Tab-separated table of C-alpha atoms in Angstrom:
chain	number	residue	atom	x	y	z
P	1351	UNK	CA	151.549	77.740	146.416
P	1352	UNK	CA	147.547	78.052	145.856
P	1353	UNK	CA	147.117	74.533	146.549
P	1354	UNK	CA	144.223	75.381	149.100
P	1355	UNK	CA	142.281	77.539	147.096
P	1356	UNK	CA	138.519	76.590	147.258
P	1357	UNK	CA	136.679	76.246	143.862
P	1358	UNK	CA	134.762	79.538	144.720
P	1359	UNK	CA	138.523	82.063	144.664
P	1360	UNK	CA	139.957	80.146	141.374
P	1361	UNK	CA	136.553	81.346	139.853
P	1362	UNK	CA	137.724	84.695	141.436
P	1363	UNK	CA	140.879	84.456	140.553
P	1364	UNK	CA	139.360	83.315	136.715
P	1365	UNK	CA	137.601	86.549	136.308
P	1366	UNK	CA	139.667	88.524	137.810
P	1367	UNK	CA	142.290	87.798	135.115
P	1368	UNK	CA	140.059	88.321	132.299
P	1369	UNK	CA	139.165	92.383	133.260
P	1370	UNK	CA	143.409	92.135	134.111
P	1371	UNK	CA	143.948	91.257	130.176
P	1372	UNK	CA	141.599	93.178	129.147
P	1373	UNK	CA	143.357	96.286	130.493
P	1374	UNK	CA	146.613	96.976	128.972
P	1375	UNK	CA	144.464	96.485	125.688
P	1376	UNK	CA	142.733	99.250	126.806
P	1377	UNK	CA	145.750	101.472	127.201
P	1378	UNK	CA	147.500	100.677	124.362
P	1379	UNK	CA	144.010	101.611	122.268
P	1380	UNK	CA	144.042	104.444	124.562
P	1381	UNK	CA	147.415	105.843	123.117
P	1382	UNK	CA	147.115	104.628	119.490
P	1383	UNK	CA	143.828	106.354	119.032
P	1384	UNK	CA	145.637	110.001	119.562
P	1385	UNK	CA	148.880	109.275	117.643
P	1386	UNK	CA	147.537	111.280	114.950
P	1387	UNK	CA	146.428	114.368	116.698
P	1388	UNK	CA	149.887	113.687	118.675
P	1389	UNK	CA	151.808	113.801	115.484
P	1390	UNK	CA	150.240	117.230	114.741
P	1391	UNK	CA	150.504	118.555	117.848
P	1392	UNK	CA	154.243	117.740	117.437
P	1393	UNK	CA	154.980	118.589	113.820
P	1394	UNK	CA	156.207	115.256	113.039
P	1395	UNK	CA	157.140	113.704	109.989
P	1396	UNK	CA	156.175	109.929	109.549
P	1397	UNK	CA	160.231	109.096	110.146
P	1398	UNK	CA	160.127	111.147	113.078
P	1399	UNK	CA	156.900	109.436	114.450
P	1400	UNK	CA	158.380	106.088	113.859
P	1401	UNK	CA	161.968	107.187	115.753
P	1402	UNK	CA	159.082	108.174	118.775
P	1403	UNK	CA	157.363	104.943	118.653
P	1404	UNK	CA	160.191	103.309	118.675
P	1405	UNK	CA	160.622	104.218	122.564
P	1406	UNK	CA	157.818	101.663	123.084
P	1407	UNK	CA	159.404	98.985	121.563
P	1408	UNK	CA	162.866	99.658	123.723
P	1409	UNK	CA	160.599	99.650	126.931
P	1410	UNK	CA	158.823	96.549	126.031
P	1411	UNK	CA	161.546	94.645	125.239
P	1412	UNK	CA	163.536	95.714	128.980
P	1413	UNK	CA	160.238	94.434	130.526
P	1414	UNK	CA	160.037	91.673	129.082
P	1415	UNK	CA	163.702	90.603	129.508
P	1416	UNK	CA	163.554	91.761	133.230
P	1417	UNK	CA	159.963	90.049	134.320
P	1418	UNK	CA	160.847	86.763	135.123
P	1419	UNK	CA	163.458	87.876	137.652
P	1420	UNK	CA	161.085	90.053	139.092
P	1421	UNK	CA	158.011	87.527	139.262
P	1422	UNK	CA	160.655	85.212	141.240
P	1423	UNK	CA	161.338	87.823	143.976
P	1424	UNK	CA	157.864	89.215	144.100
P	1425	UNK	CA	155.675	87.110	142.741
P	1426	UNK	CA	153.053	87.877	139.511
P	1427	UNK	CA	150.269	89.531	141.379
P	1428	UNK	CA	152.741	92.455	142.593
P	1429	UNK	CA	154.147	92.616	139.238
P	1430	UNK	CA	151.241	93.124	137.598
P	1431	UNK	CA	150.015	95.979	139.474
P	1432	UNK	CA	153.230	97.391	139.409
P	1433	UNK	CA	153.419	97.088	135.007
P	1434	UNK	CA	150.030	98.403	135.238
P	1435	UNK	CA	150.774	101.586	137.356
P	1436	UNK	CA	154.109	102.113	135.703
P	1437	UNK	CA	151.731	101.655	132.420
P	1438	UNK	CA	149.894	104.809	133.773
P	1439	UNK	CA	152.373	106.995	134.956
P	1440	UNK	CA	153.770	106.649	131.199
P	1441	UNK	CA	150.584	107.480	129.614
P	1442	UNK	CA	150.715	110.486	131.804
P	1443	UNK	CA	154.127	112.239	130.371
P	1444	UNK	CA	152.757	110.855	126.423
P	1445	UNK	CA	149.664	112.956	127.180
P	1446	UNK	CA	152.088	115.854	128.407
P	1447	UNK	CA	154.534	115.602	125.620
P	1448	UNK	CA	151.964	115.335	122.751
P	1449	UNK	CA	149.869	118.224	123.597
P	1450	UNK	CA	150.690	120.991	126.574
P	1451	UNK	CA	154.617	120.297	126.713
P	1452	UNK	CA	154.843	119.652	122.737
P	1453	UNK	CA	157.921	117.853	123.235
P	1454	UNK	CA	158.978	115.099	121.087
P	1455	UNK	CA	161.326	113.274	123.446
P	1456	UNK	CA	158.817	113.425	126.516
P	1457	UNK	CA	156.799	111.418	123.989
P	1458	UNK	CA	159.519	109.277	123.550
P	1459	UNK	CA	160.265	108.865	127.427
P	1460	UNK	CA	156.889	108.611	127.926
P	1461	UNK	CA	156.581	105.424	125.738
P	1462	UNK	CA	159.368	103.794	127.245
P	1463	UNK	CA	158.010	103.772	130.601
P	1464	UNK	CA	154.688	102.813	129.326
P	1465	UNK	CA	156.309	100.066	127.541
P	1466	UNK	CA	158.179	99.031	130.087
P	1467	UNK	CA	154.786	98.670	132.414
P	1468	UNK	CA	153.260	96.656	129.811
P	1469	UNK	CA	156.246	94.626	129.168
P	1470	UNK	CA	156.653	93.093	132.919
P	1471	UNK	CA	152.788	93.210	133.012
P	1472	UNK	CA	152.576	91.327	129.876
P	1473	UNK	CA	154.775	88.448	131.026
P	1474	UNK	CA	153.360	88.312	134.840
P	1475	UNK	CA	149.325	88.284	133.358
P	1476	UNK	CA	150.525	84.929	131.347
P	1477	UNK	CA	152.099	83.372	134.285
P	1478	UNK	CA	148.876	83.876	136.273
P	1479	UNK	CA	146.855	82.627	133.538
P	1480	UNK	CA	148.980	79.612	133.124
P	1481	UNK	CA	148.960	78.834	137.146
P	1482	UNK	CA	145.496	79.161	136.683
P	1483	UNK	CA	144.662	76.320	134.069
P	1484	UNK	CA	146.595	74.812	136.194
P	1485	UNK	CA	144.384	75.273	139.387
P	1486	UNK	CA	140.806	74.806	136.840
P	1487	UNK	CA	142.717	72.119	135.326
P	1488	UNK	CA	140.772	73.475	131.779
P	1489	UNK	CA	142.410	75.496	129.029
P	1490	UNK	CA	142.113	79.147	129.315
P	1491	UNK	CA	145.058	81.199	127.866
P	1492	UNK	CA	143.144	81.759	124.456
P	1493	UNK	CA	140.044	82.490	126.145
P	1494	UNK	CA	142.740	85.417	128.240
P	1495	UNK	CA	144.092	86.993	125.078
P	1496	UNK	CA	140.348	87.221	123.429
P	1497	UNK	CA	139.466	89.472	126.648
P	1498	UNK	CA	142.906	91.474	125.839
P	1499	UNK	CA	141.624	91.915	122.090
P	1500	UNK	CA	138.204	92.706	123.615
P	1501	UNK	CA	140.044	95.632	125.870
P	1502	UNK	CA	141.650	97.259	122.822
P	1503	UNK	CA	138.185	97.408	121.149
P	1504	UNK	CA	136.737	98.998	124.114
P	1505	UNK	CA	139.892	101.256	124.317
P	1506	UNK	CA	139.850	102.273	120.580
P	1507	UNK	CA	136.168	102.745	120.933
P	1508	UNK	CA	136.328	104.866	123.843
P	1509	UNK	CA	139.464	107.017	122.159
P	1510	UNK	CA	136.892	107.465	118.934
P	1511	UNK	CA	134.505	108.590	121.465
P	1512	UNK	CA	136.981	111.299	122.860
P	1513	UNK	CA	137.865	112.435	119.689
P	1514	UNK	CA	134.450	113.443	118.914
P	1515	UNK	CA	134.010	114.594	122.152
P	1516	UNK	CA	137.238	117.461	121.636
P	1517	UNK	CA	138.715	116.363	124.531
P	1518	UNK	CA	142.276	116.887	125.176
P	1519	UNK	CA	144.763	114.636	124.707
P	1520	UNK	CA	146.108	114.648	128.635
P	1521	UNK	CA	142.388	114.935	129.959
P	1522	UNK	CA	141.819	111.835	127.416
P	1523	UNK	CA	144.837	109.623	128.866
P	1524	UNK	CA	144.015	110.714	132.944
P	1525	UNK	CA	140.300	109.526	132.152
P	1526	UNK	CA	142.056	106.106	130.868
P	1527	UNK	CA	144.840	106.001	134.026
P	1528	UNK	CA	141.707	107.016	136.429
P	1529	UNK	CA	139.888	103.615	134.973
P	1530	UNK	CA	143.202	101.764	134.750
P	1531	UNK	CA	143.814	102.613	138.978
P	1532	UNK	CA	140.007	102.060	139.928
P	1533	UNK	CA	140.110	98.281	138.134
P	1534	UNK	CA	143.380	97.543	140.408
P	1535	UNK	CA	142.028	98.345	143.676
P	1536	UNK	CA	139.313	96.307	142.106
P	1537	UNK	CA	141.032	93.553	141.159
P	1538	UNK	CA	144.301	92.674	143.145
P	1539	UNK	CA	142.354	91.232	146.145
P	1540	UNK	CA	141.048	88.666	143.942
P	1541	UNK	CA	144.134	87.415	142.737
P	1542	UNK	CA	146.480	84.874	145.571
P	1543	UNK	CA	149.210	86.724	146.142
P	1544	UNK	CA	152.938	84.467	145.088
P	1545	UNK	CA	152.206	83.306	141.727
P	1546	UNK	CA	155.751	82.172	139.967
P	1547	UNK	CA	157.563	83.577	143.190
P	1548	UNK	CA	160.136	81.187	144.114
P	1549	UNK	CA	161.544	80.647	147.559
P	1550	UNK	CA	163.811	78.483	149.455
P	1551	UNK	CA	161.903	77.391	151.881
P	1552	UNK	CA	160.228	75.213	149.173
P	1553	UNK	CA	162.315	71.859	149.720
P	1554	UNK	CA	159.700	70.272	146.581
P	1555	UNK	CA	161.407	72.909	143.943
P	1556	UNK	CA	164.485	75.101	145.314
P	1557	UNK	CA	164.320	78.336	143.556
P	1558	UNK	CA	165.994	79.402	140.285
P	1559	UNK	CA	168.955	81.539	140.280
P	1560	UNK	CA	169.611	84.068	137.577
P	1561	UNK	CA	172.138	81.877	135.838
P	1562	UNK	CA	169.371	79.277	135.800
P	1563	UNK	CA	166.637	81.717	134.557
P	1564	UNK	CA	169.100	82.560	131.643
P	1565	UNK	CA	169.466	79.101	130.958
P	1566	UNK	CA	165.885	78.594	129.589
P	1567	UNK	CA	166.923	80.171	126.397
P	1568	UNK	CA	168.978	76.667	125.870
P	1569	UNK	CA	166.275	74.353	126.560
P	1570	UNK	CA	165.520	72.678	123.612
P	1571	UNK	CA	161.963	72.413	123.957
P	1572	UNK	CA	161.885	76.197	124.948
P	1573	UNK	CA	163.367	76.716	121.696
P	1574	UNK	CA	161.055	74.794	119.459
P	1575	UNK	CA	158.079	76.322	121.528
P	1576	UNK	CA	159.505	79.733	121.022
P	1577	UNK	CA	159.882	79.054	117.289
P	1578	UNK	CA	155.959	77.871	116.943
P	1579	UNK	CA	155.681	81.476	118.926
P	1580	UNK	CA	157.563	83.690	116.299
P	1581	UNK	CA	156.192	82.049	113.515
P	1582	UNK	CA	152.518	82.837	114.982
P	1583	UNK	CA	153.373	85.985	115.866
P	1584	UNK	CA	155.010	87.211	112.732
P	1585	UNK	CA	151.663	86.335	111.044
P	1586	UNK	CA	149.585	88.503	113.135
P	1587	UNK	CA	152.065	91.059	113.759
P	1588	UNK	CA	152.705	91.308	109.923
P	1589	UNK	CA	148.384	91.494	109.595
P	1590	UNK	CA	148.087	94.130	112.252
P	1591	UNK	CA	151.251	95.969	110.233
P	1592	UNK	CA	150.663	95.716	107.037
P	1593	UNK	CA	146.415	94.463	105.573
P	1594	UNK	CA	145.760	97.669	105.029
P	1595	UNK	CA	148.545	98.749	102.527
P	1596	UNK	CA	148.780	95.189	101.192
P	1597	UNK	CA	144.701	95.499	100.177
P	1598	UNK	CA	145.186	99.021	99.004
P	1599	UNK	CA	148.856	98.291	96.522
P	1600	UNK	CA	147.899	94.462	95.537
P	1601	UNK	CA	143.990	94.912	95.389
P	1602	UNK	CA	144.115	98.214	94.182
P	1603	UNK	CA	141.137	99.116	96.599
P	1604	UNK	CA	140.314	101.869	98.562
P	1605	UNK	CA	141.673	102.401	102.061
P	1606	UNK	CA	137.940	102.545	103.473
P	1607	UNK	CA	138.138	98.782	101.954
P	1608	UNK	CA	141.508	98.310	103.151
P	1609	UNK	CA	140.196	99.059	106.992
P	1610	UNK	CA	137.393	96.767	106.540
P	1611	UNK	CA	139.922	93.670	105.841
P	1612	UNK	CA	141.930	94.436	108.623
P	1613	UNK	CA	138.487	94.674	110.620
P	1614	UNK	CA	137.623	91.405	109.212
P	1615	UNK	CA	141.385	90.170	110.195
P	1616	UNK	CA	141.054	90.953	113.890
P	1617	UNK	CA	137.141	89.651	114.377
P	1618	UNK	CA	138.303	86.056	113.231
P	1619	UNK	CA	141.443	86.292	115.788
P	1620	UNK	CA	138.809	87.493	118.557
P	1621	UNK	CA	136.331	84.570	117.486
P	1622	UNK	CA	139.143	82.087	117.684
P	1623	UNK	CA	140.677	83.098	120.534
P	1624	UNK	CA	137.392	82.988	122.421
P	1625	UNK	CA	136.394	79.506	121.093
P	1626	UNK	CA	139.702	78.255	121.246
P	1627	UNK	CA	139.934	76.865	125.260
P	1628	UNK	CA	137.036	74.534	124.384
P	1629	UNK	CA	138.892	73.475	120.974
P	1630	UNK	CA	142.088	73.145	122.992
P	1631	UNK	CA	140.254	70.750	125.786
P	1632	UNK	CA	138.728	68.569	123.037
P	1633	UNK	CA	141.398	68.053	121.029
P	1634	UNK	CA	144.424	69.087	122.515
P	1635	UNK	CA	147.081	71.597	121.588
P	1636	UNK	CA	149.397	69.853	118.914
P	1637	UNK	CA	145.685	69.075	116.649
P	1638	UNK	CA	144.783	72.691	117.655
P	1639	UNK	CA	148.202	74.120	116.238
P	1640	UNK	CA	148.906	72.396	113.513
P	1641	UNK	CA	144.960	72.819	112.451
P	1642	UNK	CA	145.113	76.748	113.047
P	1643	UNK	CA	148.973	76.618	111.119
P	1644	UNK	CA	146.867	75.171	107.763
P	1645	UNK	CA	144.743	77.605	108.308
P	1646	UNK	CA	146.900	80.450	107.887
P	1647	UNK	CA	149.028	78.691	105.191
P	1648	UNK	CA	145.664	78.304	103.332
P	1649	UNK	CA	144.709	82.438	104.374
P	1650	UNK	CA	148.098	83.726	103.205
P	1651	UNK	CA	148.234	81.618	100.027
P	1652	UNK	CA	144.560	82.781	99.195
P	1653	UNK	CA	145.388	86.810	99.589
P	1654	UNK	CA	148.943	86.270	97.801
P	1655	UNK	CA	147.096	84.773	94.779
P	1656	UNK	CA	143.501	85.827	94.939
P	1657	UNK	CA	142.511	87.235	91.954
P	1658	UNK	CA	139.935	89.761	93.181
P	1659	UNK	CA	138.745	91.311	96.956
P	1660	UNK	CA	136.214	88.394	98.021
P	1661	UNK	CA	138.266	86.160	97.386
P	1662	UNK	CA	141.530	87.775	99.294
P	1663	UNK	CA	138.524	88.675	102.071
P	1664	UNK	CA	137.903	84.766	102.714
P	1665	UNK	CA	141.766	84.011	102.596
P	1666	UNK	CA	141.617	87.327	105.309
P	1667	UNK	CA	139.517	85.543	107.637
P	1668	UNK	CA	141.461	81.892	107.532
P	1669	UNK	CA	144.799	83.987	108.083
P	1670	UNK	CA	142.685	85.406	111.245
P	1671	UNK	CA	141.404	82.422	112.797
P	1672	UNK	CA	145.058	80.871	111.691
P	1673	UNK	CA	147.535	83.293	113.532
P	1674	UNK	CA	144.568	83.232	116.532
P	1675	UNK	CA	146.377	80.462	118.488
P	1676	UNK	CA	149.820	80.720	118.071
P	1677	UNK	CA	150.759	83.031	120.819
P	1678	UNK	CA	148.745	81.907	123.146
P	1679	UNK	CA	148.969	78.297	123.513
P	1680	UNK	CA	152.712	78.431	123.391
P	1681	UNK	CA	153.123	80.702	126.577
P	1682	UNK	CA	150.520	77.821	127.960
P	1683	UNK	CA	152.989	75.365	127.098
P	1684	UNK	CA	156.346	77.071	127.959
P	1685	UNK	CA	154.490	77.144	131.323
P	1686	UNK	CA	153.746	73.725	131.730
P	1687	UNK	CA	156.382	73.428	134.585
P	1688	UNK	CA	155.785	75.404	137.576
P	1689	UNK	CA	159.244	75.655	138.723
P	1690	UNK	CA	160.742	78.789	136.139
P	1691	UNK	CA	157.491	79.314	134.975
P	1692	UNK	CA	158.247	82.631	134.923
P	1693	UNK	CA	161.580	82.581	133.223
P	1694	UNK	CA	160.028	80.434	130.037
P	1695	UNK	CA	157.133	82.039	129.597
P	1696	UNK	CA	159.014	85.474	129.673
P	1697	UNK	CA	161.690	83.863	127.411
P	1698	UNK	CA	158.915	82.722	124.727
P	1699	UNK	CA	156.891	86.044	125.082
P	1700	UNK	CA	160.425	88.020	124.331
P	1701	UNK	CA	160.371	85.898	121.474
P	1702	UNK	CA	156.566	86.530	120.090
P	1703	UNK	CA	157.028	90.197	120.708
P	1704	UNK	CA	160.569	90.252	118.977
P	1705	UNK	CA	158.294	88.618	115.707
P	1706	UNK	CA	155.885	91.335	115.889
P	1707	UNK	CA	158.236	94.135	116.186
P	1708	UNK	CA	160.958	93.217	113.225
P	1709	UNK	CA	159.067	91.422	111.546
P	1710	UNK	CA	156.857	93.580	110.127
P	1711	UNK	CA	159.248	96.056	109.114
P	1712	UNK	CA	161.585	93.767	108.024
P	1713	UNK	CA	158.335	92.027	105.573
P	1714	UNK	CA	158.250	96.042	104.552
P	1715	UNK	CA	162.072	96.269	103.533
P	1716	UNK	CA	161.307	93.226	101.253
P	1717	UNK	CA	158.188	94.669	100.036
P	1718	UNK	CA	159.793	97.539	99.054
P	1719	UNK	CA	161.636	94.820	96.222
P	1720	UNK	CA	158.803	92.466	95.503
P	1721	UNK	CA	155.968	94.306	96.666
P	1722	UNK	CA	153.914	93.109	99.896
P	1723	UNK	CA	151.989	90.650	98.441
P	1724	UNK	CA	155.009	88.248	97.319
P	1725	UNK	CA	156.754	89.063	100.217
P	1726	UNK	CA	153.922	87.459	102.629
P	1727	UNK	CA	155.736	84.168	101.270
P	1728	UNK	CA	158.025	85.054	103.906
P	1729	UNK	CA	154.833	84.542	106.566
P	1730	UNK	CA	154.276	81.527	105.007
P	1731	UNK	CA	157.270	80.175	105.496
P	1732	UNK	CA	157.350	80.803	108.946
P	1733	UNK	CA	153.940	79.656	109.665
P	1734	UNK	CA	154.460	76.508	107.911
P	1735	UNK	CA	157.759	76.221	110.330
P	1736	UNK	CA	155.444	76.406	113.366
P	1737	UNK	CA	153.368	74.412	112.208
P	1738	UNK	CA	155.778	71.430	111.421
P	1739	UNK	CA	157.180	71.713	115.374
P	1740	UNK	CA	153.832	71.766	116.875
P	1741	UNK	CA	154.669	68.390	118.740
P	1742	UNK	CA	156.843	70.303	121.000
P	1743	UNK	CA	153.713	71.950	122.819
P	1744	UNK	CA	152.846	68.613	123.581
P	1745	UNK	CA	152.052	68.729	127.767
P	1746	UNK	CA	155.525	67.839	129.432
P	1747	UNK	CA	153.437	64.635	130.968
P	1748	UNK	CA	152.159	63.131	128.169
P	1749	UNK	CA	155.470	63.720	126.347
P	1750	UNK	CA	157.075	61.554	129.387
P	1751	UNK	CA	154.007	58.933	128.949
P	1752	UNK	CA	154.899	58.576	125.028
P	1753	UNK	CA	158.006	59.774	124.502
């Protein structure tokens, strides 16, 4: 499977799954920039909103649990186009439900389906971007997620610009889903059709069957990869959740200030993530993961006992460039082997999303207690959990060279 591709289509392929990142960034930006105009439209109280969102996470998570089995009959490039369309026809009924319609569980609907899209979508985009280190024989997962980080800049942006603009909510999201269907006729030829599919006609590795799929979630180095994941993930979901309250209560700044560290959060994860394939061919991923997990540990203790804002700002930007790696070298490495590369990646991604969707309010329930600064010890912890199992990312070769 894409053994004979010339130098000349992996480049294709290469690019082609940069823009492919890039775009469910761009939706998600797309609907997160109108939540507020959404929420008036529907008269909802901040409860209410978060019952609505919530119909993202259930979609998600059904992707996500559902991808690998798909990828095996279909293979990624299918899936992808599929999340992606499935991605628009959700942002279709959101724009519907949170203006003309009104409706707060056409919202909710809505979300689910676009969830759902960006959950399979999600999982089949890493498999293609692991087969394709693979095929470059170079690092380039990090280097992936940067463009996705780069695609909800452009989205936010171009939601800002909207705004201004008074256009409509569902004129807003068809201008998005008109982009999102132009960049896949774009796009799909470039990618070989068959990535992570699995047939029997290939005597070298016989397919998975479900059972075997399910079974991932008992390998032990699937585990320990997954845990590296969550503790990653909680860190950056927990940033993207929670640095703009946590500046605001513990700094006593003023939410203008707040945005700015959050601003200053993601630029170090974008900065990271695009330097990190050339960091990660150098020196490998364990050095590269347990560097970027001091990192973080030495972010999170700075903000939790800074004594004033430039000081929690630098301690902002090591948390960044920390939690910048986490997530995306793992799903490299839980796709080390190409036979159920489909069925661990999806497992560890389930994992990394699960992180950043309790976590964050579960660091909030504490909060509540201790207030959010103390309870970022919890991040710690977990980081500095990752950090100690980093040797389990360790290529599955070199682990059988020096075990």
């Amino acid at each position: 499977m894409n053994h004979s591709l010339d130098r000349r289509q992996i480049h294709l392929w290469r690019i082609a799954i940069y823009f492919i990142f890039a775009l469910p960034g761009f939706t998600i930006a797309s609907w997160v920039s109108r939540t507020p105009a959404i929420r008036d439209t529907l008269g909802a109280t901040t409860a209410q909103m978060g019952w609505i969102i919530f119909g993202m996470a259930v979609g998600s998570i059904i992707g996500l649990l559902v991808a690998s089995h798909l990828i095996a009959h279909k293979g990624g490039r299918f899936v992808m186009v599929a999340g992606l369309m499935i991605s628009c026809v959700g942002l279709v009924v959101i724009g519907l439900g949170g203006s003309w319609l009104a409706n707060g569980i056409t919202v909710f609907v809505g979300l689910a389906v676009f969830g759902f899209g960006n959950g399979i979508c999600d999982v089949a985009m890493n498999v293609e971007g692991t087969a394709v280190e693979r095929a470059a024989h170079k690092s380039l997962l990090t280097g992936f997620h940067a463009a996705f980080s780069v695609g909800t800049l452009l989205g936010a942006l171009a939601g800002s610009a909207a705004i201004k603009a008074g256009i409509s909510v569902p004129v807003h999201m068809a201008i998005a889903v008109v982009v999102i269907i132009l960049s896949i006729l774009f796009l799909y030829r470039l990618v070989p059709a068959g990535t992570g599919k699995e047939t029997a006609g290939d005597t070298m590795a016989p397919p998975m069957s479900a059972r075997e799929r399910m079974s991932v979630w008992k390998e032990r180095r699937t585990v320990l990869i997954g845990i590296i994941v969550f503790g990653m993930a909680f860190a950056e979901g927990s940033a993207n959740d929670w640095l703009p309250l946590i500046m605001v209560d513990g700094y006593k700044t003023t939410p203008a200030m707040g945005s700015f560290a959050f601003g200053l959060f993601v630029a170090a994860m974008t900065i990271g993530r695009a330097s990190g394939d050339m960091l990660l061919d150098r020196f490998g991923r364990v050095a590269v993961l347990r560097a970027s997990a001091l990192l973080a540990i030495a972010g999170l203790l700075i903000v939790i006992l800074g004594q004033n804002y430039t000081v929690a700002a630098l301690g902002i930007v090591l948390w960044g460039l920390g939690a910048a790696f986490g997530f995306p070298v793992g799903l490299s490495a839980a796709g080390d082997d190409p036979r159920g590369v489909a069925a661990r990646v999806s497992a560890v991604a389930t994992v990394g999303y699960l992180a950043s969707l309790v976590g964050p309010p579960f660091l909030g329930l504490i909060g509540e207690s201790v207030g959010l600064l103390r309870a970022l010890f919890i991040v710690l912890i977990a980081v500095t959990a990752a950090g100690l199992l980093s040797q389990a990312a360790k290529p599955i070769g070199e682990q059988k060279q020096n075990p």
